[in-house]
């Protein structure tokens, strides 16, 4: 085994940038603490949001076909391959009804190296030093360094969870305090991020909530980043509503999409941005200098996915399958009598751990010391129950961490046999209630 090289005890010869600290990029994060290498070898991973099943066969075959063509093994245009941009145009034609026309593939669609890189490029294009970006907590953790690396300042507005009770709750019960949101807006506010369906809560923002956000965006002349990567996963008839389709919102909104989320191919890193030319053009300039171009053969595969998804009723079938997966976890928590948030969207479920009794004298590793109850609960459940999860306080600023310490996140983007094995193990939590 190769010997690990330790950092220079005297420190780096040349100090690294302070932005690595402000973005928490060097901090020991949950993905490192709850890494498979630190957990029992037979631990079932319901922490990280990647699938243990493959993309659909026809999409994989399209990737293989693209690899066999010379042109799709070389650079694509920074805007994205024309086949994929045209597939995005056709797929979204009925979804951006506000325009009364198809999207312009040259000026209103930008393919990115994953949704995350597209967001990063937009922040590069629009943030000046000190500009503020409003995030609803809990927030997707990549937002923070992407904003601070581009000299922006995150401002946090928490979604307020319902109190612990025996009454079943859904992600709709996590509420926005709109007076609190208004107070968070300052003369330096540039943008607000609206993630719906929401990771990790599973909240699908209502029309009224989006109308209120849109009204504030127009009143204070804010941009909106509509992170809608889970757009095809809304349960129980819940409607996914696009803020970009509201009156006078198209001009100030960029909508973010993801082939990885749609087609169970998170490692392909193919995403896209949709918006007006005044927002797409500067973001294209930024992404051209960040990655230049996105993976060519997998753009072809993503295009095939969008071209055939409706005819194959792929998203309808996927929704039925994800509903069954969600129910496996919901059923075991109902049986245990543990409160949880039933998600209306995404493939994440939050468990309220208030009633789980974690031994105080457990042999905690140094990485857990000083962390909240959710970190200890997640570690204990991984070690003793054999199911790994993610503590939700990681997705809050320091000031609001206590809100998140009640919850741990389960990812149910796994096949039914694995989820059933996990559910059987989770029944052992009754010994700690």
CSV table of C-alpha atoms in Angstrom, one decimal:
chain,number,residue,atom,x,y,z
A,1,UNK,CA,0.0,0.0,0.0
A,2,UNK,CA,1.3,3.4,-0.9
A,3,UNK,CA,2.2,5.6,2.0
A,4,UNK,CA,0.0,8.7,2.5
A,5,UNK,CA,1.9,12.0,2.2
A,6,UNK,CA,1.1,14.3,5.1
A,7,UNK,CA,0.8,18.1,4.6
A,8,UNK,CA,3.9,20.2,5.4
A,9,UNK,CA,3.9,20.8,9.2
A,10,UNK,CA,5.3,24.3,8.6
A,11,UNK,CA,2.3,25.1,6.3
A,12,UNK,CA,2.3,25.7,2.6
A,13,UNK,CA,5.1,27.5,0.9
A,14,UNK,CA,2.6,29.9,-0.7
A,15,UNK,CA,-0.7,30.4,1.2
A,16,UNK,CA,-3.9,29.3,-0.5
A,17,UNK,CA,-6.7,31.6,-1.3
A,18,UNK,CA,-9.0,32.8,1.5
A,19,UNK,CA,-12.0,31.9,-0.6
A,20,UNK,CA,-11.4,28.3,0.2
A,21,UNK,CA,-12.2,29.1,3.8
A,22,UNK,CA,-15.2,31.3,3.2
A,23,UNK,CA,-16.7,28.6,1.0
A,24,UNK,CA,-15.9,25.9,3.6
A,25,UNK,CA,-14.1,24.0,0.8
A,26,UNK,CA,-11.4,22.8,3.1
A,27,UNK,CA,-13.7,21.8,5.9
A,28,UNK,CA,-14.3,18.1,6.7
A,29,UNK,CA,-17.8,17.7,5.2
A,30,UNK,CA,-20.4,15.1,5.6
A,31,UNK,CA,-19.4,13.3,2.4
A,32,UNK,CA,-16.0,12.7,3.9
A,33,UNK,CA,-17.2,11.8,7.4
A,34,UNK,CA,-19.9,9.3,6.1
A,35,UNK,CA,-17.7,7.9,3.4
A,36,UNK,CA,-17.9,4.2,2.8
A,37,UNK,CA,-14.2,3.9,3.9
A,38,UNK,CA,-15.2,5.1,7.4
A,39,UNK,CA,-18.3,2.9,7.8
A,40,UNK,CA,-18.9,-0.8,8.3
A,41,UNK,CA,-18.2,-2.8,5.0
A,42,UNK,CA,-21.8,-4.0,4.9
A,43,UNK,CA,-23.4,-0.6,5.6
A,44,UNK,CA,-26.3,0.2,3.2
A,45,UNK,CA,-25.7,3.6,1.7
A,46,UNK,CA,-28.9,5.7,1.8
A,47,UNK,CA,-27.0,8.9,2.4
A,48,UNK,CA,-25.7,9.9,-1.0
A,49,UNK,CA,-28.1,10.7,-3.8
A,50,UNK,CA,-26.9,8.4,-6.5
A,51,UNK,CA,-28.7,5.4,-7.9
A,52,UNK,CA,-27.7,1.7,-7.6
A,53,UNK,CA,-29.4,1.0,-10.9
A,54,UNK,CA,-28.4,1.9,-14.5
A,55,UNK,CA,-29.8,4.5,-16.9
A,56,UNK,CA,-32.5,3.2,-19.3
A,57,UNK,CA,-31.2,0.8,-22.0
A,58,UNK,CA,-32.0,3.1,-24.9
A,59,UNK,CA,-30.1,6.0,-23.4
A,60,UNK,CA,-27.0,3.8,-22.7
A,61,UNK,CA,-27.2,2.4,-26.2
A,62,UNK,CA,-27.2,6.0,-27.5
A,63,UNK,CA,-24.0,6.6,-25.6
A,64,UNK,CA,-22.4,3.6,-27.1
A,65,UNK,CA,-23.4,4.6,-30.6
A,66,UNK,CA,-22.0,8.1,-30.0
A,67,UNK,CA,-18.7,6.6,-29.0
A,68,UNK,CA,-18.5,4.8,-32.3
A,69,UNK,CA,-18.7,8.1,-34.3
A,70,UNK,CA,-15.6,10.1,-34.7
A,71,UNK,CA,-17.2,13.6,-34.5
A,72,UNK,CA,-18.9,12.9,-31.1
A,73,UNK,CA,-15.5,12.0,-29.5
A,74,UNK,CA,-14.2,15.5,-30.0
A,75,UNK,CA,-15.0,19.0,-28.8
A,76,UNK,CA,-18.6,20.2,-28.9
A,77,UNK,CA,-19.6,23.8,-29.2
A,78,UNK,CA,-19.5,25.6,-25.8
A,79,UNK,CA,-23.3,26.1,-26.2
A,80,UNK,CA,-23.7,22.3,-26.3
A,81,UNK,CA,-24.3,19.9,-29.2
A,82,UNK,CA,-27.0,21.0,-31.5
A,83,UNK,CA,-28.9,17.7,-31.2
A,84,UNK,CA,-29.1,18.1,-27.5
A,85,UNK,CA,-30.2,21.8,-27.7
A,86,UNK,CA,-32.9,20.9,-30.2
A,87,UNK,CA,-34.0,18.0,-27.9
A,88,UNK,CA,-34.2,20.4,-25.0
A,89,UNK,CA,-36.2,22.9,-27.2
A,90,UNK,CA,-38.7,20.2,-28.2
A,91,UNK,CA,-39.1,18.7,-24.7
A,92,UNK,CA,-39.7,22.0,-23.0
A,93,UNK,CA,-41.9,23.5,-25.8
A,94,UNK,CA,-45.2,22.8,-23.8
A,95,UNK,CA,-43.6,23.7,-20.5
A,96,UNK,CA,-42.6,27.3,-21.2
A,97,UNK,CA,-46.1,28.2,-22.5
A,98,UNK,CA,-45.5,31.8,-21.5
A,99,UNK,CA,-43.3,32.4,-24.5
A,100,UNK,CA,-45.9,31.4,-27.1
A,101,UNK,CA,-43.0,30.0,-29.2
A,102,UNK,CA,-40.3,27.4,-29.0
A,103,UNK,CA,-37.0,28.2,-27.2
A,104,UNK,CA,-34.2,29.6,-29.4
A,105,UNK,CA,-31.5,27.0,-29.5
A,106,UNK,CA,-28.8,29.5,-30.2
A,107,UNK,CA,-29.5,32.1,-27.5
A,108,UNK,CA,-31.8,30.6,-24.8
A,109,UNK,CA,-30.3,27.2,-24.1
A,110,UNK,CA,-26.9,26.5,-22.7
A,111,UNK,CA,-25.6,22.9,-22.0
A,112,UNK,CA,-23.3,22.7,-19.0
A,113,UNK,CA,-21.0,20.1,-17.4
A,114,UNK,CA,-23.6,19.1,-14.9
A,115,UNK,CA,-26.2,21.4,-13.5
A,116,UNK,CA,-23.7,22.5,-10.8
A,117,UNK,CA,-21.2,23.9,-13.4
A,118,UNK,CA,-24.0,25.8,-15.1
A,119,UNK,CA,-24.9,27.4,-11.8
A,120,UNK,CA,-21.2,28.2,-11.1
A,121,UNK,CA,-20.9,29.8,-14.6
A,122,UNK,CA,-23.9,32.0,-14.0
A,123,UNK,CA,-22.5,33.2,-10.6
A,124,UNK,CA,-19.2,33.9,-12.4
A,125,UNK,CA,-21.1,35.9,-15.0
A,126,UNK,CA,-23.2,38.0,-12.7
A,127,UNK,CA,-21.7,38.4,-9.2
A,128,UNK,CA,-19.6,41.4,-8.3
A,129,UNK,CA,-17.6,41.4,-5.1
A,130,UNK,CA,-20.0,41.6,-2.1
A,131,UNK,CA,-23.2,40.9,-4.1
A,132,UNK,CA,-25.6,38.8,-2.0
A,133,UNK,CA,-27.4,35.6,-3.0
A,134,UNK,CA,-30.4,34.5,-0.9
A,135,UNK,CA,-30.6,30.7,-0.2
A,136,UNK,CA,-33.4,28.9,1.4
A,137,UNK,CA,-32.2,26.6,4.2
A,138,UNK,CA,-31.5,23.7,4.2
A,139,UNK,CA,-29.6,24.3,1.0
A,140,UNK,CA,-27.7,22.1,-1.5
A,141,UNK,CA,-24.2,22.4,-0.1
A,142,UNK,CA,-22.5,23.1,-3.5
A,143,UNK,CA,-24.2,26.5,-3.6
A,144,UNK,CA,-22.0,28.0,-0.8
A,145,UNK,CA,-18.5,27.5,-2.3
A,146,UNK,CA,-19.8,28.3,-5.8
A,147,UNK,CA,-21.1,31.7,-4.6
A,148,UNK,CA,-18.1,32.6,-2.4
A,149,UNK,CA,-15.6,31.5,-5.0
A,150,UNK,CA,-17.2,34.2,-7.2
A,151,UNK,CA,-16.9,36.8,-4.5
A,152,UNK,CA,-20.6,36.6,-3.6
A,153,UNK,CA,-22.1,36.6,-0.1
A,154,UNK,CA,-24.7,34.0,0.8
A,155,UNK,CA,-27.7,35.2,2.9
A,156,UNK,CA,-29.8,32.5,4.6
A,157,UNK,CA,-33.5,32.3,5.0
A,158,UNK,CA,-34.7,29.1,6.7
A,159,UNK,CA,-37.7,27.0,5.7
A,160,UNK,CA,-39.5,26.5,9.0
A,161,UNK,CA,-40.3,22.8,9.7
A,162,UNK,CA,-43.4,21.7,11.6
A,163,UNK,CA,-43.1,20.8,15.3
A,164,UNK,CA,-42.4,17.2,16.3
A,165,UNK,CA,-45.8,15.5,16.7
A,166,UNK,CA,-47.7,12.3,16.0
A,167,UNK,CA,-49.6,14.0,13.1
A,168,UNK,CA,-48.2,13.0,9.7
A,169,UNK,CA,-46.4,15.8,8.0
A,170,UNK,CA,-45.3,16.4,4.4
A,171,UNK,CA,-42.8,18.7,2.8
A,172,UNK,CA,-45.6,21.2,2.3
A,173,UNK,CA,-45.5,21.8,6.1
A,174,UNK,CA,-42.1,23.4,5.8
A,175,UNK,CA,-43.0,27.1,5.5
A,176,UNK,CA,-41.5,30.3,4.2
A,177,UNK,CA,-41.8,33.4,6.4
A,178,UNK,CA,-42.1,36.0,3.7
A,179,UNK,CA,-41.5,38.9,6.1
A,180,UNK,CA,-38.3,37.2,7.1
A,181,UNK,CA,-37.5,36.9,3.3
A,182,UNK,CA,-38.2,40.5,2.7
A,183,UNK,CA,-35.9,41.5,5.6
A,184,UNK,CA,-33.1,39.4,4.1
A,185,UNK,CA,-33.1,41.6,1.0
A,186,UNK,CA,-30.6,44.5,1.0
A,187,UNK,CA,-29.2,47.0,-1.5
A,188,UNK,CA,-26.5,44.4,-2.3
A,189,UNK,CA,-28.9,41.5,-3.0
A,190,UNK,CA,-28.4,40.3,-6.6
A,191,UNK,CA,-30.1,37.0,-6.8
A,192,UNK,CA,-32.4,34.5,-5.0
A,193,UNK,CA,-32.1,30.7,-5.5
A,194,UNK,CA,-35.4,28.8,-5.8
A,195,UNK,CA,-34.8,25.1,-5.6
A,196,UNK,CA,-38.1,23.3,-6.4
A,197,UNK,CA,-38.6,20.4,-5.9
A,198,UNK,CA,-36.3,21.0,-3.0
A,199,UNK,CA,-33.2,19.1,-1.9
A,200,UNK,CA,-33.2,17.9,0.9
A,201,UNK,CA,-36.7,18.7,2.2
A,202,UNK,CA,-38.7,17.4,-0.9
A,203,UNK,CA,-40.8,20.6,-0.8
A,204,UNK,CA,-42.6,21.5,-4.1
A,205,UNK,CA,-43.1,25.2,-3.9
A,206,UNK,CA,-46.8,26.2,-4.4
A,207,UNK,CA,-48.0,28.7,-6.9
A,208,UNK,CA,-48.7,31.2,-4.1
A,209,UNK,CA,-45.2,30.9,-2.7
A,210,UNK,CA,-43.7,31.4,-6.1
A,211,UNK,CA,-45.9,34.3,-6.8
A,212,UNK,CA,-44.7,36.0,-3.6
A,213,UNK,CA,-41.1,35.3,-4.4
A,214,UNK,CA,-41.6,36.6,-7.9
A,215,UNK,CA,-43.2,39.8,-6.5
A,216,UNK,CA,-40.1,40.4,-4.4
A,217,UNK,CA,-37.8,39.7,-7.3
A,218,UNK,CA,-39.6,42.3,-9.4
A,219,UNK,CA,-39.9,44.8,-6.6
A,220,UNK,CA,-36.1,44.7,-5.8
A,221,UNK,CA,-34.9,43.9,-9.4
A,222,UNK,CA,-33.4,40.5,-8.5
A,223,UNK,CA,-32.3,37.6,-10.7
A,224,UNK,CA,-33.8,34.2,-9.9
A,225,UNK,CA,-31.9,30.9,-10.3
A,226,UNK,CA,-34.6,28.3,-10.6
A,227,UNK,CA,-32.9,25.0,-9.7
A,228,UNK,CA,-35.4,22.5,-11.0
A,229,UNK,CA,-33.2,19.4,-11.5
A,230,UNK,CA,-35.9,17.2,-9.8
A,231,UNK,CA,-38.6,18.5,-12.0
A,232,UNK,CA,-39.8,15.0,-13.1
A,233,UNK,CA,-40.2,13.8,-9.6
A,234,UNK,CA,-43.3,15.2,-8.0
A,235,UNK,CA,-45.6,12.8,-6.1
A,236,UNK,CA,-49.3,12.5,-5.3
A,237,UNK,CA,-50.4,14.7,-8.2
A,238,UNK,CA,-48.4,17.7,-7.0
A,239,UNK,CA,-47.8,20.1,-9.8
A,240,UNK,CA,-44.3,21.4,-10.6
A,241,UNK,CA,-44.7,25.1,-11.3
A,242,UNK,CA,-42.0,27.1,-13.1
A,243,UNK,CA,-41.4,30.6,-11.8
A,244,UNK,CA,-39.9,31.6,-15.2
A,245,UNK,CA,-43.4,31.3,-16.7
A,246,UNK,CA,-44.9,34.0,-14.4
A,247,UNK,CA,-45.6,37.5,-15.8
A,248,UNK,CA,-42.4,39.5,-16.2
A,249,UNK,CA,-40.2,36.7,-14.8
A,250,UNK,CA,-38.8,35.2,-17.9
A,251,UNK,CA,-36.4,38.2,-18.3
A,252,UNK,CA,-34.9,37.7,-14.9
A,253,UNK,CA,-34.9,33.9,-14.5
A,254,UNK,CA,-32.5,31.1,-15.4
A,255,UNK,CA,-34.0,27.6,-15.1
A,256,UNK,CA,-31.5,24.7,-14.3
A,257,UNK,CA,-32.1,21.1,-15.6
A,258,UNK,CA,-30.2,17.9,-15.3
A,259,UNK,CA,-29.9,14.8,-17.5
A,260,UNK,CA,-28.3,13.0,-14.6
A,261,UNK,CA,-31.3,13.3,-12.4
A,262,UNK,CA,-33.8,12.6,-15.2
A,263,UNK,CA,-32.1,9.5,-16.5
A,264,UNK,CA,-30.3,8.0,-13.5
A,265,UNK,CA,-26.9,9.0,-14.8
A,266,UNK,CA,-25.5,11.3,-12.2
A,267,UNK,CA,-21.9,10.6,-13.2
A,268,UNK,CA,-22.4,11.8,-16.8
A,269,UNK,CA,-22.4,15.4,-15.7
A,270,UNK,CA,-24.7,16.8,-18.4
A,271,UNK,CA,-27.0,19.7,-17.4
A,272,UNK,CA,-28.5,22.8,-19.0
A,273,UNK,CA,-29.6,26.3,-18.4
A,274,UNK,CA,-32.7,27.9,-20.0
A,275,UNK,CA,-33.3,31.6,-20.0
A,276,UNK,CA,-33.3,34.9,-22.0
A,277,UNK,CA,-30.4,35.9,-24.2
A,278,UNK,CA,-29.3,38.6,-21.7
A,279,UNK,CA,-28.7,35.9,-19.1
A,280,UNK,CA,-27.5,33.1,-21.3
A,281,UNK,CA,-25.0,35.0,-23.3
A,282,UNK,CA,-22.8,36.2,-20.3
A,283,UNK,CA,-23.1,32.7,-18.8
A,284,UNK,CA,-21.9,31.2,-22.0
A,285,UNK,CA,-18.9,33.5,-21.9
A,286,UNK,CA,-18.1,32.2,-18.4
A,287,UNK,CA,-18.6,28.5,-19.1
A,288,UNK,CA,-16.4,28.7,-22.2
A,289,UNK,CA,-13.5,29.8,-20.0
A,290,UNK,CA,-14.3,27.4,-17.2
A,291,UNK,CA,-14.7,24.0,-19.0
A,292,UNK,CA,-14.9,25.2,-22.7
A,293,UNK,CA,-17.2,22.3,-23.6
A,294,UNK,CA,-19.2,19.4,-22.1
A,295,UNK,CA,-18.7,15.7,-22.7
A,296,UNK,CA,-19.7,15.1,-26.3
A,297,UNK,CA,-20.9,11.4,-26.5
A,298,UNK,CA,-23.0,11.8,-23.3
A,299,UNK,CA,-24.6,14.9,-24.7
A,300,UNK,CA,-25.8,12.7,-27.6
A,301,UNK,CA,-27.1,10.1,-25.1
A,302,UNK,CA,-28.9,12.8,-23.1
A,303,UNK,CA,-30.5,14.1,-26.4
A,304,UNK,CA,-31.7,10.6,-27.2
A,305,UNK,CA,-33.2,10.4,-23.7
A,306,UNK,CA,-35.2,13.6,-24.1
A,307,UNK,CA,-36.2,12.7,-27.7
A,308,UNK,CA,-37.8,9.4,-26.7
A,309,UNK,CA,-38.9,10.0,-23.0
A,310,UNK,CA,-42.5,11.1,-23.7
A,311,UNK,CA,-43.2,8.4,-26.3
A,312,UNK,CA,-41.8,5.7,-24.0
A,313,UNK,CA,-43.7,7.3,-21.0
A,314,UNK,CA,-40.4,7.0,-19.2
A,315,UNK,CA,-41.0,9.7,-16.6
A,316,UNK,CA,-44.5,8.4,-15.8
A,317,UNK,CA,-43.0,4.9,-15.2
A,318,UNK,CA,-40.2,6.3,-13.2
A,319,UNK,CA,-42.6,8.3,-11.0
A,320,UNK,CA,-44.5,5.1,-10.2
A,321,UNK,CA,-41.3,3.3,-9.3
A,322,UNK,CA,-40.0,6.2,-7.1
A,323,UNK,CA,-43.4,6.3,-5.3
A,324,UNK,CA,-42.9,2.6,-4.4
A,325,UNK,CA,-39.4,3.3,-3.2
A,326,UNK,CA,-40.6,6.2,-1.1
A,327,UNK,CA,-43.3,4.0,0.5
A,328,UNK,CA,-40.7,1.4,1.6
A,329,UNK,CA,-39.1,4.0,3.9
A,330,UNK,CA,-42.3,5.7,4.9
A,331,UNK,CA,-43.8,2.3,5.9
A,332,UNK,CA,-41.0,1.4,8.2
A,333,UNK,CA,-41.0,4.8,10.0
A,334,UNK,CA,-44.8,4.6,10.4
A,335,UNK,CA,-44.3,1.2,12.0
A,336,UNK,CA,-41.7,2.5,14.3
A,337,UNK,CA,-43.9,5.5,15.2
A,338,UNK,CA,-41.1,7.9,14.2
A,339,UNK,CA,-42.1,11.3,12.7
A,340,UNK,CA,-40.8,12.0,9.3
A,341,UNK,CA,-41.4,14.5,6.4
A,342,UNK,CA,-43.1,12.7,3.5
A,343,UNK,CA,-41.6,14.4,0.4
A,344,UNK,CA,-43.8,15.7,-2.3
A,345,UNK,CA,-40.8,15.7,-4.7
A,346,UNK,CA,-37.2,14.5,-5.2
A,347,UNK,CA,-35.9,11.2,-3.9
A,348,UNK,CA,-35.0,12.3,-0.3
A,349,UNK,CA,-36.9,11.8,2.9
A,350,UNK,CA,-36.2,13.5,6.3
A,351,UNK,CA,-36.5,11.6,9.5
A,352,UNK,CA,-37.1,13.5,12.7
A,353,UNK,CA,-34.7,11.9,15.3
A,354,UNK,CA,-36.1,13.7,18.3
A,355,UNK,CA,-37.4,10.4,19.8
A,356,UNK,CA,-34.3,8.4,19.0
A,357,UNK,CA,-32.2,7.9,22.1
A,358,UNK,CA,-28.5,7.9,21.2
A,359,UNK,CA,-26.1,6.7,24.0
A,360,UNK,CA,-24.1,9.7,25.4
A,361,UNK,CA,-21.2,7.5,26.2
A,362,UNK,CA,-20.8,6.0,22.7
A,363,UNK,CA,-17.3,5.9,21.3
A,364,UNK,CA,-17.5,8.8,19.0
A,365,UNK,CA,-14.7,9.5,16.5
A,366,UNK,CA,-13.0,12.9,16.6
A,367,UNK,CA,-14.8,14.0,13.4
A,368,UNK,CA,-18.2,13.9,15.3
A,369,UNK,CA,-17.1,15.7,18.4
A,370,UNK,CA,-18.7,19.1,18.8
A,371,UNK,CA,-21.3,18.4,16.1
A,372,UNK,CA,-25.0,18.3,16.5
A,373,UNK,CA,-27.3,15.5,17.5
A,374,UNK,CA,-28.0,14.7,13.9
A,375,UNK,CA,-24.3,14.0,13.2
A,376,UNK,CA,-24.2,11.6,16.2
A,377,UNK,CA,-27.5,9.9,15.2
A,378,UNK,CA,-26.3,9.4,11.6
A,379,UNK,CA,-23.0,7.9,12.8
A,380,UNK,CA,-24.7,5.7,15.4
A,381,UNK,CA,-27.3,4.4,12.9
A,382,UNK,CA,-24.5,3.7,10.4
A,383,UNK,CA,-22.4,1.8,12.9
A,384,UNK,CA,-25.1,-0.1,14.9
A,385,UNK,CA,-28.0,-0.4,12.5
A,386,UNK,CA,-26.0,-0.6,9.3
A,387,UNK,CA,-27.7,2.1,7.2
A,388,UNK,CA,-25.9,5.3,6.4
A,389,UNK,CA,-27.7,8.7,6.1
A,390,UNK,CA,-26.7,12.4,6.0
A,391,UNK,CA,-27.2,14.9,8.9
A,392,UNK,CA,-29.3,17.8,7.8
A,393,UNK,CA,-27.6,20.5,9.9
A,394,UNK,CA,-24.7,20.4,7.4
A,395,UNK,CA,-27.0,22.3,5.0
A,396,UNK,CA,-27.5,25.3,7.3
A,397,UNK,CA,-25.4,28.3,8.3
A,398,UNK,CA,-24.0,28.2,11.8
A,399,UNK,CA,-26.7,30.5,13.2
A,400,UNK,CA,-29.5,28.2,12.1
A,401,UNK,CA,-27.9,24.8,12.6
A,402,UNK,CA,-30.2,23.9,15.5
A,403,UNK,CA,-33.2,23.8,13.1
A,404,UNK,CA,-31.5,21.0,11.1
A,405,UNK,CA,-30.3,19.0,14.1
A,406,UNK,CA,-33.7,17.3,14.3
A,407,UNK,CA,-33.3,15.6,11.0
A,408,UNK,CA,-31.3,13.1,9.0
A,409,UNK,CA,-31.7,12.6,5.3
A,410,UNK,CA,-32.4,9.3,3.5
A,411,UNK,CA,-32.0,8.9,-0.2
A,412,UNK,CA,-34.4,6.4,-1.7
A,413,UNK,CA,-33.0,6.4,-5.3
A,414,UNK,CA,-32.1,2.8,-4.8
A,415,UNK,CA,-33.7,-0.4,-6.0
A,416,UNK,CA,-36.5,-2.0,-4.0
A,417,UNK,CA,-34.5,-5.0,-2.7
A,418,UNK,CA,-31.9,-2.7,-1.2
A,419,UNK,CA,-34.5,-0.4,0.3
A,420,UNK,CA,-36.3,-3.4,1.9
A,421,UNK,CA,-33.0,-4.7,3.4
A,422,UNK,CA,-32.4,-1.2,4.8
A,423,UNK,CA,-36.0,-1.1,6.2
A,424,UNK,CA,-35.5,-4.4,7.9
A,425,UNK,CA,-32.4,-3.1,9.6
A,426,UNK,CA,-34.0,0.2,10.5
A,427,UNK,CA,-36.7,-1.7,12.6
A,428,UNK,CA,-33.9,-2.2,15.1
A,429,UNK,CA,-34.3,1.5,16.0
A,430,UNK,CA,-37.1,0.4,18.3
A,431,UNK,CA,-34.5,-0.6,20.8
A,432,UNK,CA,-33.4,3.1,21.0
A,433,UNK,CA,-36.7,4.8,21.5
